[in-house]
GROMACS .gro file of C-alpha atoms in nm:
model
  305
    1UNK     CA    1   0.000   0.000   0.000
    2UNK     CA    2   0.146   0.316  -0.108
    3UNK     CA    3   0.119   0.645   0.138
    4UNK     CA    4   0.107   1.018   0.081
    5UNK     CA    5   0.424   1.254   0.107
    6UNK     CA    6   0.201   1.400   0.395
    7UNK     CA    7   0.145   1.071   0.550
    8UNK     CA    8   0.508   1.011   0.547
    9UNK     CA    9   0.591   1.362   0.690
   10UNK     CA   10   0.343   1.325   0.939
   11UNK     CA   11   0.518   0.958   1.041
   12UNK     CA   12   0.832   1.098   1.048
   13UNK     CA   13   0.737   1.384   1.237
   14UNK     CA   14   0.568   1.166   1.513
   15UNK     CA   15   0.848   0.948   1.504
   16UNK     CA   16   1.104   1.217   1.576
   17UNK     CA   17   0.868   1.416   1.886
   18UNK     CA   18   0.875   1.036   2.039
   19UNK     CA   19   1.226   1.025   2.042
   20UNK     CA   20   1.246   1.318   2.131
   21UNK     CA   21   1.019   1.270   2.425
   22UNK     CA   22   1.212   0.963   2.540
   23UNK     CA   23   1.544   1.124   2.523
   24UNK     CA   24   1.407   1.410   2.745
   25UNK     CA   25   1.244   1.205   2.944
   26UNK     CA   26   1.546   0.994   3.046
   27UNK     CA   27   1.743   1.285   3.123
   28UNK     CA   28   1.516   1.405   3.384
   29UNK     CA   29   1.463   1.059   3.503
   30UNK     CA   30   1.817   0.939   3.509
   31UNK     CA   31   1.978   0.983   3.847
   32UNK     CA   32   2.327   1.153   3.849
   33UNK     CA   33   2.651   0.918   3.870
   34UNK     CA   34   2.703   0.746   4.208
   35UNK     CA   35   3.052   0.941   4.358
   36UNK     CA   36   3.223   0.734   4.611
   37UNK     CA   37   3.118   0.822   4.974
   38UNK     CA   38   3.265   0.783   5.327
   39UNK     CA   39   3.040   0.476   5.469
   40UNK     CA   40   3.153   0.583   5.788
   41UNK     CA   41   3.003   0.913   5.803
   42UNK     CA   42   2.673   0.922   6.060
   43UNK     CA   43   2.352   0.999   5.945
   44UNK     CA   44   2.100   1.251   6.069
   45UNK     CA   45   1.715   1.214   6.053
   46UNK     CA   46   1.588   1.435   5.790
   47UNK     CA   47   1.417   1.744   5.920
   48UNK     CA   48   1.295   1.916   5.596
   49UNK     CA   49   0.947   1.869   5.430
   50UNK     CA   50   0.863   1.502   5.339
   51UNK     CA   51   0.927   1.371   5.029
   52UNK     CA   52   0.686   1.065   4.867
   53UNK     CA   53   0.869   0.744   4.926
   54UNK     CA   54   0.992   0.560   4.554
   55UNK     CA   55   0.810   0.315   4.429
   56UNK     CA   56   0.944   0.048   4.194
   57UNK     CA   57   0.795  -0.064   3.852
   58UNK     CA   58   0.588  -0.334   4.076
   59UNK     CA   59   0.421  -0.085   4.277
   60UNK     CA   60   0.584  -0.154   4.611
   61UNK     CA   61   0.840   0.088   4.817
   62UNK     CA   62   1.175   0.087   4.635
   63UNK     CA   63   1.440   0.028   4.920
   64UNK     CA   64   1.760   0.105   4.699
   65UNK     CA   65   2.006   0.349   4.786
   66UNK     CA   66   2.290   0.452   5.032
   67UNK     CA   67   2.153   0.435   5.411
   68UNK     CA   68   2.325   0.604   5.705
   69UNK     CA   69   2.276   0.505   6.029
   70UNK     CA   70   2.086   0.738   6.303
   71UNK     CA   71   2.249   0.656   6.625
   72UNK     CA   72   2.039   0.642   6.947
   73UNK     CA   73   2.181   0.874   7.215
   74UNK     CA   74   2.206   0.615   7.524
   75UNK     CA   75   2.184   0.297   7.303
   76UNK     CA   76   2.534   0.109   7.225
   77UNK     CA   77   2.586   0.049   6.858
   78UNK     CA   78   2.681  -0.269   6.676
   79UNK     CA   79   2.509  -0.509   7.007
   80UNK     CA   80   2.216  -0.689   6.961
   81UNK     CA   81   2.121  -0.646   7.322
   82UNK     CA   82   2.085  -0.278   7.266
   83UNK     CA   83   1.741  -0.305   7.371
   84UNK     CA   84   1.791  -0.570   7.689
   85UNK     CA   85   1.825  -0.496   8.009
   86UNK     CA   86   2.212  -0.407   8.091
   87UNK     CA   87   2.231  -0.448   7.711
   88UNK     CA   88   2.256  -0.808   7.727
   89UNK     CA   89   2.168  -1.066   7.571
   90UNK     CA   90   1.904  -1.388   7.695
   91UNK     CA   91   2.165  -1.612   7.727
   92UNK     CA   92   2.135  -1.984   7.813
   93UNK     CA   93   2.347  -2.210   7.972
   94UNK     CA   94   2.539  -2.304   7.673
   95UNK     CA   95   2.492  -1.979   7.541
   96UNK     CA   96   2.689  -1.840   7.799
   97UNK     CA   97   2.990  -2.067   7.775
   98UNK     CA   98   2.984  -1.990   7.371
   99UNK     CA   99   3.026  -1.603   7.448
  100UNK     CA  100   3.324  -1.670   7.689
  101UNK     CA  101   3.466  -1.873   7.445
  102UNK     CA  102   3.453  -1.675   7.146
  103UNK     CA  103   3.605  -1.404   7.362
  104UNK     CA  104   3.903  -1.563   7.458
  105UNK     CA  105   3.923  -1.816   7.220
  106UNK     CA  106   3.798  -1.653   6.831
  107UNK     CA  107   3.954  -1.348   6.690
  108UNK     CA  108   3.702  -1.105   6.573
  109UNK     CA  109   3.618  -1.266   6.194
  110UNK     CA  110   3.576  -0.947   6.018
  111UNK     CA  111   3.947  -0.828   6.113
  112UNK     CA  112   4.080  -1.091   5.908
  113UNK     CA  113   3.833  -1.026   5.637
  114UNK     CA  114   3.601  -1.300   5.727
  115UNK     CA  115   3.174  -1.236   5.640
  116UNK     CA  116   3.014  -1.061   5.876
  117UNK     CA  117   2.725  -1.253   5.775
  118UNK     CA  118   2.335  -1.164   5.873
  119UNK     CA  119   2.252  -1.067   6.160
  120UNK     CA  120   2.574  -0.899   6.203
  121UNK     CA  121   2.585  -0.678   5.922
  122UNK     CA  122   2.257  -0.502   6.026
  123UNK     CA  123   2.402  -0.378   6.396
  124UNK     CA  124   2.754  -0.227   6.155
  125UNK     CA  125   2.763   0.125   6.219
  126UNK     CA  126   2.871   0.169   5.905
  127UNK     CA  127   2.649   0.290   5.593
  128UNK     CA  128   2.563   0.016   5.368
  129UNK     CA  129   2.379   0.020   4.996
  130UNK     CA  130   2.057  -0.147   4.895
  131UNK     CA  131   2.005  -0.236   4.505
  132UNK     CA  132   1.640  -0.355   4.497
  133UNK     CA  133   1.447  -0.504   4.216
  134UNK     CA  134   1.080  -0.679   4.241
  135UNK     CA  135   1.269  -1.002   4.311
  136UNK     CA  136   1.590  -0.959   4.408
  137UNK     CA  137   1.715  -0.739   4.721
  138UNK     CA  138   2.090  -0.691   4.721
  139UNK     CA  139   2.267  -0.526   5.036
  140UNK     CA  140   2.628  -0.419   4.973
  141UNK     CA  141   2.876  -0.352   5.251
  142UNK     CA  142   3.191  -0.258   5.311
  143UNK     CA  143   3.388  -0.567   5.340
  144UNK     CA  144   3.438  -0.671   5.026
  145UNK     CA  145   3.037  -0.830   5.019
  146UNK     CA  146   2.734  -0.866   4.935
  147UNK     CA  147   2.437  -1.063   4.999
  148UNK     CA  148   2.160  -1.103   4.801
  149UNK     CA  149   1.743  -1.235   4.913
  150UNK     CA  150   1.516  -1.346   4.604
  151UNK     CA  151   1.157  -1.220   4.672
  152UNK     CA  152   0.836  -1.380   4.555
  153UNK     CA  153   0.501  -1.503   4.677
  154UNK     CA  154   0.510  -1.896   4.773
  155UNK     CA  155   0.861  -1.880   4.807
  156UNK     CA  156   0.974  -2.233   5.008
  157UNK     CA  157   1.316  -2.326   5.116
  158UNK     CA  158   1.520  -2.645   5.006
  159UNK     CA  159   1.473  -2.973   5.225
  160UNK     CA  160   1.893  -2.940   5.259
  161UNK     CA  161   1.968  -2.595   5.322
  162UNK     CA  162   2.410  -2.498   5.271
  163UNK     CA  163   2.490  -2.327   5.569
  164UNK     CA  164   2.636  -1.992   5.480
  165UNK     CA  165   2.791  -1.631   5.661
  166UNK     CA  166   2.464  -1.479   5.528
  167UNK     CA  167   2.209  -1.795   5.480
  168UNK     CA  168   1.911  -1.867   5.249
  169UNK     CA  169   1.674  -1.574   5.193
  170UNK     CA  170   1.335  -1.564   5.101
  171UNK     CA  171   1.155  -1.258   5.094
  172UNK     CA  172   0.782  -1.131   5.057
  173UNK     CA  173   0.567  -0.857   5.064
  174UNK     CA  174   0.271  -0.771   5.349
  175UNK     CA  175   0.180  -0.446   5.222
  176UNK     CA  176   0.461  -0.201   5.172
  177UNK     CA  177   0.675  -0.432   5.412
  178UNK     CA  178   0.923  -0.628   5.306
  179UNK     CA  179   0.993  -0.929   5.490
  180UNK     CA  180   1.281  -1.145   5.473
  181UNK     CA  181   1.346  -1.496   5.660
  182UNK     CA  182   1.683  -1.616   5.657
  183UNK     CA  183   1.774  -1.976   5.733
  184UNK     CA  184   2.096  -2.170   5.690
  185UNK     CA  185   2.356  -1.957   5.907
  186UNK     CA  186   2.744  -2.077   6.041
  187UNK     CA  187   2.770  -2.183   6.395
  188UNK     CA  188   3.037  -1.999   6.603
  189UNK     CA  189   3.095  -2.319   6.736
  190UNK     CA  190   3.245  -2.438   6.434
  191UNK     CA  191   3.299  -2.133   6.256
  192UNK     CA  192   3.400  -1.739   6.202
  193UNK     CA  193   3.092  -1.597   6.277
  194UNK     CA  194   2.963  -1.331   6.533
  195UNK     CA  195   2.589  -1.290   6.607
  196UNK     CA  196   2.734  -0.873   6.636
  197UNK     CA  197   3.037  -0.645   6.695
  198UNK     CA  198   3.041  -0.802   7.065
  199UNK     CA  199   3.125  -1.079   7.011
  200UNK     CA  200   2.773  -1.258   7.139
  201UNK     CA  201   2.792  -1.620   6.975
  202UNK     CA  202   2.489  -1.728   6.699
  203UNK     CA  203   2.398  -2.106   6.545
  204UNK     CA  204   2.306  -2.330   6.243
  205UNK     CA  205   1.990  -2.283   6.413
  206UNK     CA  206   1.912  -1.919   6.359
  207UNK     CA  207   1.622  -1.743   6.197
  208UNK     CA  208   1.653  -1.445   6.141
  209UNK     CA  209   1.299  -1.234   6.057
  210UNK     CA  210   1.347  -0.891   5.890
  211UNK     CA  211   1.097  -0.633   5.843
  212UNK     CA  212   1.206  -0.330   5.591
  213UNK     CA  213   0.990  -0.064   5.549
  214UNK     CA  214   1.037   0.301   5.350
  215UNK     CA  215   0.764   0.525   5.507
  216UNK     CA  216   0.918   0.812   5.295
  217UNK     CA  217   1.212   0.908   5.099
  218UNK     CA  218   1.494   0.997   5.358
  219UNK     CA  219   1.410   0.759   5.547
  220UNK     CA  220   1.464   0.314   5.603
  221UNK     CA  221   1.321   0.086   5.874
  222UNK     CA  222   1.453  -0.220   6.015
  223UNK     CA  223   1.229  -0.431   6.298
  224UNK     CA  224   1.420  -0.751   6.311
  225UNK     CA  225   1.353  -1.046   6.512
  226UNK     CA  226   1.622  -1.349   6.591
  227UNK     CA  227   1.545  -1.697   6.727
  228UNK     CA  228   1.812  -1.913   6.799
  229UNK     CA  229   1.713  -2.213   7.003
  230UNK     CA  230   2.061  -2.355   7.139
  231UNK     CA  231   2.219  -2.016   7.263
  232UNK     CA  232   1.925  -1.818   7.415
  233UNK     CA  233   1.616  -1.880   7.626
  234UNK     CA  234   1.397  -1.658   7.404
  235UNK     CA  235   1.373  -1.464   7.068
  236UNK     CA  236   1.578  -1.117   7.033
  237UNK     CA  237   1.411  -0.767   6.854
  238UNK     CA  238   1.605  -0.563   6.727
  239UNK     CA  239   1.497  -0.225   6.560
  240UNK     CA  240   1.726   0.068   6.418
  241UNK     CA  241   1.660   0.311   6.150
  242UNK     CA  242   1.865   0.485   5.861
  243UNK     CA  243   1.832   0.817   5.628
  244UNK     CA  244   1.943   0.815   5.270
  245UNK     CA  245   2.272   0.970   5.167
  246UNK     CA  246   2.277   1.284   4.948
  247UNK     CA  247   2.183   1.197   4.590
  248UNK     CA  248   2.427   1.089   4.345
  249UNK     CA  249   2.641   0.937   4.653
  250UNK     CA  250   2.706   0.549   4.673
  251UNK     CA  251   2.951   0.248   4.767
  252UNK     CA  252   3.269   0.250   4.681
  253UNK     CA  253   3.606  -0.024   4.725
  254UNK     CA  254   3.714  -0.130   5.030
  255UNK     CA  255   4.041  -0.350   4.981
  256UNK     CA  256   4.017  -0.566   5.334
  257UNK     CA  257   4.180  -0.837   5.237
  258UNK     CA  258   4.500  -0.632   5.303
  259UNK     CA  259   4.422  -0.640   5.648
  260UNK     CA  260   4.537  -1.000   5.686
  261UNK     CA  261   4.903  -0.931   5.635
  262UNK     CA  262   4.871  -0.834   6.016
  263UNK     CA  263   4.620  -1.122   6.116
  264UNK     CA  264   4.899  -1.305   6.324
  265UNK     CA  265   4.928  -0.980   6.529
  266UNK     CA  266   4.564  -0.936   6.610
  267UNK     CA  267   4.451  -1.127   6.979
  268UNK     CA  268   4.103  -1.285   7.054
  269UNK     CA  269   3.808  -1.166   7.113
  270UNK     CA  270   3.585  -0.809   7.130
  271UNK     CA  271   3.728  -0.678   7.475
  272UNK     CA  272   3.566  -0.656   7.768
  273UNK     CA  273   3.170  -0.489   7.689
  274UNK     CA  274   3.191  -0.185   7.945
  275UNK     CA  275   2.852  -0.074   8.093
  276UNK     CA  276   2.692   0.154   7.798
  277UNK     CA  277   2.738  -0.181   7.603
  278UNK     CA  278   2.972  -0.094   7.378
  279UNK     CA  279   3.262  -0.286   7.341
  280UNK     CA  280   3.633  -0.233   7.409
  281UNK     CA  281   3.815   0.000   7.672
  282UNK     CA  282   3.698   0.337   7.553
  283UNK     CA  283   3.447   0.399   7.812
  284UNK     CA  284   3.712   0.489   8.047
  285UNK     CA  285   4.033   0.553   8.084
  286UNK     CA  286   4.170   0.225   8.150
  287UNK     CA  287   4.516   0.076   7.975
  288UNK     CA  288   4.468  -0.211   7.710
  289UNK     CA  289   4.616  -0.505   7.929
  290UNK     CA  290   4.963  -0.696   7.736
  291UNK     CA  291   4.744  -0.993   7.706
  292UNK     CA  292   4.394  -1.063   7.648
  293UNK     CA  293   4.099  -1.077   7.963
  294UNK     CA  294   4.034  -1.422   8.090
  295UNK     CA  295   3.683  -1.546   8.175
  296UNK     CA  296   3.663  -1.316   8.507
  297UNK     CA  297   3.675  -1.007   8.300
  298UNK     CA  298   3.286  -1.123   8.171
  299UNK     CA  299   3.195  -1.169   8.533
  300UNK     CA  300   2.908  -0.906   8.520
  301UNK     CA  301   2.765  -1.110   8.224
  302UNK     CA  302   2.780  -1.428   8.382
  303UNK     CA  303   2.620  -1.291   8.706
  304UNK     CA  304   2.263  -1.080   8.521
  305UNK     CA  305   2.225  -1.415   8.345
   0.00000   0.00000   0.00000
């Protein structure tokens, strides 16, 4: 069928205002370059007017982006016991014995480079980038790592699950929450792994709930609940919240691996947890000893539990 000079014109001219259109469009749309940014720069809630949380071509809250953490004045960072009484944790019996071990007995895994894992990585005081997609959610970190959940509806995990620094993931939607169950976790028993920047021990029998939520731009949500049968007497909650980094800011490289050229240097354990929770010796002005505490520096612990 042959067309009219006008018709093509016309074509053409539609043709070219689409393209056009597009080209604007993505201009406007596309966000500027991510610029490497200090992860360990603190974030501050955002005071300003709020702005309409991002939502991703699936209609749910888009999570991605670079999240600072908002301390808590009188809270200790990095311990899952921020919330406990005395900041610590519901130990057990054999919990107990794990946490004396590990700190006399386990140097800290993430000095030599080793996964943080999950729950750790969500007490790190450290910023930390999300990369979220209707089924994937990919957390990046500063340690050389990532970790990644698929999300879906009916989502069921394996009959053998591998046991791994940051599990099996399965996430799903209820409402604008995104929930996450992770199964399949190291042992400290057995293995490098922390349960937090303390040094508190966690199990091949940890599951770890986590509840994200974006209630508006600036700002993320984490409620997070642990169960872990053979070193506590009772689930753990955990909550903390972060605020998005300037725009255009994002992860960049963080070589640790040349860390370990000093491993054989670096002693055991997270030092003795003072009484704000926080571990090591700067909560007062006491002299790191030549060699590391023995089990009577974690009387206090031993005694609440």
């Amino acid at each position: 069928m042959k067309r009219s000079l006008a018709a093509w014109l016309c074509a053409g001219s539609v043709a070219a205002l689409a393209v056009t259109a597009a080209t604007a469009y993505a201009q406007q749309a596309a966000p500027p370059p991510e610029e490497e940014s200090s992860v360990a720069t603190p974030g501050t809630l955002h005071t300003g007017p709020k702005v309409a949380t991002p939502l991703g071509i699936d209609g749910k809250p888009d999570l991605s982006g670079l999240w600072r953490p908002v301390r808590t004045p009188g809270l200790p960072g990095g311990n899952m016991g921020k919330d406990e009484p005395n900041f610590i944790l519901p130990f057990n019996a054999v919990g107990l014995r794990a946490l004396v071990y590990s700190q006399n007995h386990t140097v800290d895994p993430e000095s030599i480079c080793i996964l943080g894992g999950i729950p750790r990585h969500n007490a790190s005081g450290l910023a930390f980038e999300i990369l979220h997609t209707p089924e994937r959610f990919g957390t990046f970190y500063n340690y050389n790592t990532h970790r990644v959940a698929t999300i879906g509806a009916n989502l069921s995990f394996p009959a053998r699950i591998e046991q791994k620094y940051f599990g099996t993931g399965l996430g799903h939607w209820e409402g604008d929450v995104l929930v996450i169950e992770t199964r399949g976790l190291r042992d400290s028993s057995s293995d490098h792994i922390w349960l937090d920047e303390n040094g508190n021990p966690t199990s091949s029998q940890t599951v770890v709930i986590e509840r994200w939520s974006r209630p508006d731009y600036h700002t993320l949500n984490l409620a997070m609940t642990i169960t872990d049968p053979k070193y506590y007497t009772r689930p753990i909650s955990f909550n903390r919240t972060w605020t998005r980094a300037d725009r255009g800011q994002g992860q960049g490289e963080y070589p640790c691996n040349e860390t370990n050229n000093a491993a054989e240097h670096i002693g055991p354990g997270a030092g003795v947890i003072g009484p704000d929770g926080n571990r090591g010796y700067g909560y007062t002005n006491a002299v790191l000893p030549d060699a590391p505490p023995g089990p009577e520096a974690y009387a206090d612990v031993l005694d609440k539990n």
